[in-house]
Amino acid sequence: MITKTLFVLSTFTGFAADTTGLDPAKQYDGSAGDLSVETPALEHAGIRVDGVLDDAAWESAALLHSFTQYEPVEGATESQRTEVLVLVDRDAIFFGVRAYDDNTAGIRATMAERDEFDRSDDYVRFLLDTFDDQRKAYVFTVNPLGVQQDGIWNEGGGSAGRRGGHGPPIDDNPDFLWESDGEITEWGYQMEVRIPFKSLRFVETEVQSWGLQVIRKIQRTGFEESWAPITGNIANRLAQSGKLTGLRNLDPGLFMEINPVLTGTRFGEYDDAQGAFRREDPTGDFGMNFTYGVTSNLTMDATYNPDFSQVEADAGQIQVNERFNLYFEEKRPFFLEGTEIFGMPKQLVYTRSIANPVGGAKLTGKVGSLSVGYLGAIDEAFPDADGLRDPNVLVNIARVRRDVGGASTVGAVYTDRTAPTSGEFNRVVGGDVRLVMARRYTLTVLGAESRSRDADTLSTSVGRMWSARFEQAGRTFSFNAEIEDSQDGFDAGSGFFRRVGETQVQSRMSYNWFGRRGSLVEQVGPSLELQGYWDHDRFWSGGGLQEGQAQGGMRVSFRNNITVWGNHTLGGFTFLPEQYEGLFVEQGDGSLVAFRPDQSLFQGLRGTTLSLWLNNWERVRGNIRATWKEEPIFNGRVAVEPAKSFSADMSVNLFPTRALRMELGLRHTTLDRVRDGVRYSTATIPRMRAQYQFSRAFFVRGIVEYSSQERGDRLDPVLGFPLVWCDVSGCAPRVGANVHDIHLEALVSYEPSPGTVFYVGYSREMDDPEAFGFRDMRPTADGLFVKLSYRFRM
């Protein structure tokens, strides 16, 4: 029992563990490349997950130690000692962590909501590549208080699934059932983690190996350290993991989950005809989610009448001078689970195109080297102002992807949106290849064809698109170049493309210089980015550039998490005469003259952006960005006249206590006409979000957002006469619009585990006649929501 005594002593005192008393065969030095772990196994571990490493089973665990820093100084020794214990029993895999810290007062930990802390708190992250294919891994992240964050690491999948779209390629939307707890001690913090095999998918074989990586983030310094050393000179991060070997006879058993959902709602809306606010009678609804493990590596999900009422409202986006559709992240739970298979180099699958599903089903998983995914749904149309609905649409999406070699893949996708009663449809078929060469270079190619039928004319249109991207990974120098080309007729009905009918070329190169750890300047990174856009037909016939931009940037990171960005751009626009067909200038006598702009006004447009990120204070963190630039005033997708714009975006996170978190945001933009300096548009969107976490499961949240957006009339830039748009239905002036909306949202939620929840929510929309006047405001709509659900696992 000497080992046990030393172990408990190190846990409760603050002295480093005396590893000489442990079995040397079970110690794995990550910095020395000792990365193949023979996994200890017990029949029943009997570990109580309470965040205290005092259970006898930990004596049998393997010890992972000697981490290596990879940010900001690659290859440096760990700044704080980290020890990780790992073992398995018949039902689960267990991790124990001792994270030492010589400044325990600087440990950042909040009693946060699940999946909401990785940019604010210290954490330890576990990556489990259960198929050992170096392409996908489960991600389990725990802060010092045991709060959970989880998701899927999708190598080559970008960071689109991340909140804000930045960071490693982790889709943190999936939620798994697992246990964790932690506590801060006088020497640092410790934690325990239990992950049931039922929450994982893996191959069916008697003996197998899993990829394993453990990462520790120290927020106050920005240091990131890993057990298996990481270098930016290798494109595939999962290929740099260690291994859990000797995993035998893993069996998740019967895996089935049933998640019934009861909801109650009451809606109110302002009746313009009656001049009064009216509320509907309360209504109740029932929905059901079902998950079944077909095999240990295939999962089927189904939903009936899915409930999305708990989804937080999208943050306001400025829409006063937009040329293209805005993108909104998917937040609805059914569509988020297991959808990493549908990720592609271009978004041929965008599940928010399924706007009002009646029901749906999914099958996802991996068979050998083949990843497969199917999603089907019935999408019910929303009623129009007269209460009429378009026909329901049947949605089918199928995706396959095969592993090739060590890290490459080849795949195909098929999407179909069909309205059976009208004969309208949209179908897309596509294929993609991702080749990783010499571990450092990546070539990604995608091609797709769409075929669509219009319900009114029953005519069929066909369009094609393709893209290719080459990337060189590098710690100091990195480079990428990409081309995307699409025909006018290309229509991804189940996807999302901001621009079609164009050929786009872009490239970016960057260099990073790194200072020594602890130096005033830790990183300096100059970069150059080039972008060019052509009309598709003109590009292939040798026509000139339609839109281009060159951007030089600089990023400087200082000690203690202070980062400054800056860039300067030079760009220009050229618009084809046929793009202005239908746009006229209304003369003083009422006659209409075709509008044609002076193209020289849209050349040599300049812009400058400055940004500051502060993360060195414990209670206050945030960033601010300001941009000054010259840009066109747009009518739809074409330019009318040049303008000078200013925009500012500020976000501040406040942490008054470990349980209270506040987010203050402000977005502001102005657009002034160059010809006379008159303000064309202004938009200001302040937003406040406050959340108090009584426990890991119970919180209250409030959101207040004010959206003030004003846009003037679009005028001829020479004489100032009104612009008029004419089509087969007639002519209409391009008049401005003023909108001053207030959104209020409150939520009380108790969620002990994903899928098991009780909450009451209320939202209210109000109209302010004058920007920030706060007089004569009237409610336009409100809603009260109550939800009760329970996730049964068998």
PDB file of C-alpha atoms in Angstrom, residues 454-548:
ATOM      1  CA  ASP A 454     -39.961  24.987 -61.755  1.00  0.00           C
ATOM      2  CA  ALA A 455     -43.522  24.323 -60.534  1.00  0.00           C
ATOM      3  CA  ASP A 456     -45.112  26.964 -62.777  1.00  0.00           C
ATOM      4  CA  THR A 457     -43.390  26.338 -66.111  1.00  0.00           C
ATOM      5  CA  LEU A 458     -42.329  22.701 -65.482  1.00  0.00           C
ATOM      6  CA  SER A 459     -39.086  23.630 -67.272  1.00  0.00           C
ATOM      7  CA  THR A 460     -35.873  21.979 -66.095  1.00  0.00           C
ATOM      8  CA  SER A 461     -32.603  23.837 -65.582  1.00  0.00           C
ATOM      9  CA  VAL A 462     -29.148  22.355 -65.152  1.00  0.00           C
ATOM     10  CA  GLY A 463     -26.055  23.907 -63.575  1.00  0.00           C
ATOM     11  CA  ARG A 464     -22.578  22.819 -62.551  1.00  0.00           C
ATOM     12  CA  MET A 465     -19.944  23.935 -60.081  1.00  0.00           C
ATOM     13  CA  TRP A 466     -16.463  22.819 -59.090  1.00  0.00           C
ATOM     14  CA  SER A 467     -13.716  23.943 -56.763  1.00  0.00           C
ATOM     15  CA  ALA A 468     -10.103  23.113 -56.006  1.00  0.00           C
ATOM     16  CA  ARG A 469      -7.958  24.152 -53.051  1.00  0.00           C
ATOM     17  CA  PHE A 470      -4.270  23.590 -52.353  1.00  0.00           C
ATOM     18  CA  GLU A 471      -2.813  24.136 -48.855  1.00  0.00           C
ATOM     19  CA  GLN A 472       0.647  23.991 -47.370  1.00  0.00           C
ATOM     20  CA  ALA A 473       0.725  23.605 -43.594  1.00  0.00           C
ATOM     21  CA  GLY A 474       3.587  25.256 -41.781  1.00  0.00           C
ATOM     22  CA  ARG A 475       4.551  26.471 -38.349  1.00  0.00           C
ATOM     23  CA  THR A 476       6.288  29.540 -39.773  1.00  0.00           C
ATOM     24  CA  PHE A 477       5.135  29.775 -43.395  1.00  0.00           C
ATOM     25  CA  SER A 478       1.731  28.637 -44.651  1.00  0.00           C
ATOM     26  CA  PHE A 479       0.071  29.059 -48.027  1.00  0.00           C
ATOM     27  CA  ASN A 480      -3.228  28.255 -49.711  1.00  0.00           C
ATOM     28  CA  ALA A 481      -4.814  28.904 -53.100  1.00  0.00           C
ATOM     29  CA  GLU A 482      -8.374  28.163 -54.208  1.00  0.00           C
ATOM     30  CA  ILE A 483     -10.601  28.433 -57.243  1.00  0.00           C
ATOM     31  CA  GLU A 484     -14.393  28.024 -57.289  1.00  0.00           C
ATOM     32  CA  ASP A 485     -16.500  28.125 -60.444  1.00  0.00           C
ATOM     33  CA  SER A 486     -20.282  27.884 -60.819  1.00  0.00           C
ATOM     34  CA  GLN A 487     -22.757  28.389 -63.661  1.00  0.00           C
ATOM     35  CA  ASP A 488     -25.800  30.655 -63.391  1.00  0.00           C
ATOM     36  CA  GLY A 489     -28.097  27.640 -63.423  1.00  0.00           C
ATOM     37  CA  PHE A 490     -26.450  25.935 -60.449  1.00  0.00           C
ATOM     38  CA  ASP A 491     -28.883  25.715 -57.521  1.00  0.00           C
ATOM     39  CA  ALA A 492     -28.003  23.832 -54.328  1.00  0.00           C
ATOM     40  CA  GLY A 493     -31.519  23.648 -52.880  1.00  0.00           C
ATOM     41  CA  SER A 494     -30.335  21.779 -49.766  1.00  0.00           C
ATOM     42  CA  GLY A 495     -27.101  23.754 -49.484  1.00  0.00           C
ATOM     43  CA  PHE A 496     -25.892  27.307 -49.092  1.00  0.00           C
ATOM     44  CA  PHE A 497     -23.918  29.366 -51.619  1.00  0.00           C
ATOM     45  CA  ARG A 498     -23.688  33.132 -51.262  1.00  0.00           C
ATOM     46  CA  ARG A 499     -22.614  33.633 -54.872  1.00  0.00           C
ATOM     47  CA  VAL A 500     -23.278  31.596 -58.021  1.00  0.00           C
ATOM     48  CA  GLY A 501     -22.664  32.272 -61.696  1.00  0.00           C
ATOM     49  CA  GLU A 502     -19.117  33.385 -60.893  1.00  0.00           C
ATOM     50  CA  THR A 503     -15.524  32.240 -60.946  1.00  0.00           C
ATOM     51  CA  GLN A 504     -13.701  33.027 -57.711  1.00  0.00           C
ATOM     52  CA  VAL A 505      -9.947  32.830 -57.120  1.00  0.00           C
ATOM     53  CA  GLN A 506      -8.257  33.543 -53.814  1.00  0.00           C
ATOM     54  CA  SER A 507      -4.932  32.919 -52.152  1.00  0.00           C
ATOM     55  CA  ARG A 508      -3.389  33.600 -48.763  1.00  0.00           C
ATOM     56  CA  MET A 509       0.154  33.361 -47.482  1.00  0.00           C
ATOM     57  CA  SER A 510       1.387  34.080 -43.983  1.00  0.00           C
ATOM     58  CA  TYR A 511       4.608  33.995 -42.018  1.00  0.00           C
ATOM     59  CA  ASN A 512       4.920  33.631 -38.245  1.00  0.00           C
ATOM     60  CA  TRP A 513       7.847  34.712 -36.122  1.00  0.00           C
ATOM     61  CA  PHE A 514       7.841  33.416 -32.529  1.00  0.00           C
ATOM     62  CA  GLY A 515       9.537  34.946 -29.532  1.00  0.00           C
ATOM     63  CA  ARG A 516      10.716  33.093 -26.490  1.00  0.00           C
ATOM     64  CA  ARG A 517       8.207  31.980 -23.897  1.00  0.00           C
ATOM     65  CA  GLY A 518       7.464  34.818 -21.520  1.00  0.00           C
ATOM     66  CA  SER A 519       8.937  37.513 -23.779  1.00  0.00           C
ATOM     67  CA  LEU A 520       6.995  40.717 -24.350  1.00  0.00           C
ATOM     68  CA  VAL A 521       6.253  39.857 -27.993  1.00  0.00           C
ATOM     69  CA  GLU A 522       5.344  36.197 -28.406  1.00  0.00           C
ATOM     70  CA  GLN A 523       4.316  36.154 -32.059  1.00  0.00           C
ATOM     71  CA  VAL A 524       4.428  38.407 -35.140  1.00  0.00           C
ATOM     72  CA  GLY A 525       2.548  37.298 -38.228  1.00  0.00           C
ATOM     73  CA  PRO A 526       2.432  39.265 -41.493  1.00  0.00           C
ATOM     74  CA  SER A 527       0.066  37.990 -44.189  1.00  0.00           C
ATOM     75  CA  LEU A 528      -1.042  38.735 -47.752  1.00  0.00           C
ATOM     76  CA  GLU A 529      -4.415  37.773 -49.189  1.00  0.00           C
ATOM     77  CA  LEU A 530      -5.623  38.129 -52.795  1.00  0.00           C
ATOM     78  CA  GLN A 531      -9.190  37.679 -54.061  1.00  0.00           C
ATOM     79  CA  GLY A 532     -10.675  37.923 -57.534  1.00  0.00           C
ATOM     80  CA  TYR A 533     -14.196  37.449 -58.908  1.00  0.00           C
ATOM     81  CA  TRP A 534     -15.249  37.079 -62.534  1.00  0.00           C
ATOM     82  CA  ASP A 535     -18.564  36.503 -64.239  1.00  0.00           C
ATOM     83  CA  HIS A 536     -18.510  32.801 -65.106  1.00  0.00           C
ATOM     84  CA  ASP A 537     -19.030  33.201 -68.858  1.00  0.00           C
ATOM     85  CA  ARG A 538     -16.633  36.150 -69.163  1.00  0.00           C
ATOM     86  CA  PHE A 539     -13.923  34.297 -67.275  1.00  0.00           C
ATOM     87  CA  TRP A 540     -13.921  31.393 -69.682  1.00  0.00           C
ATOM     88  CA  SER A 541     -14.083  33.699 -72.707  1.00  0.00           C
ATOM     89  CA  GLY A 542     -11.130  35.782 -71.490  1.00  0.00           C
ATOM     90  CA  GLY A 543     -13.107  38.669 -69.989  1.00  0.00           C
ATOM     91  CA  GLY A 544     -11.770  41.049 -67.371  1.00  0.00           C
ATOM     92  CA  LEU A 545     -11.903  40.998 -63.591  1.00  0.00           C
ATOM     93  CA  GLN A 546     -15.295  41.958 -62.121  1.00  0.00           C
ATOM     94  CA  GLU A 547     -14.244  42.379 -58.496  1.00  0.00           C
ATOM     95  CA  GLY A 548     -10.886  42.141 -56.767  1.00  0.00           C
TER      96      GLY A 548
END
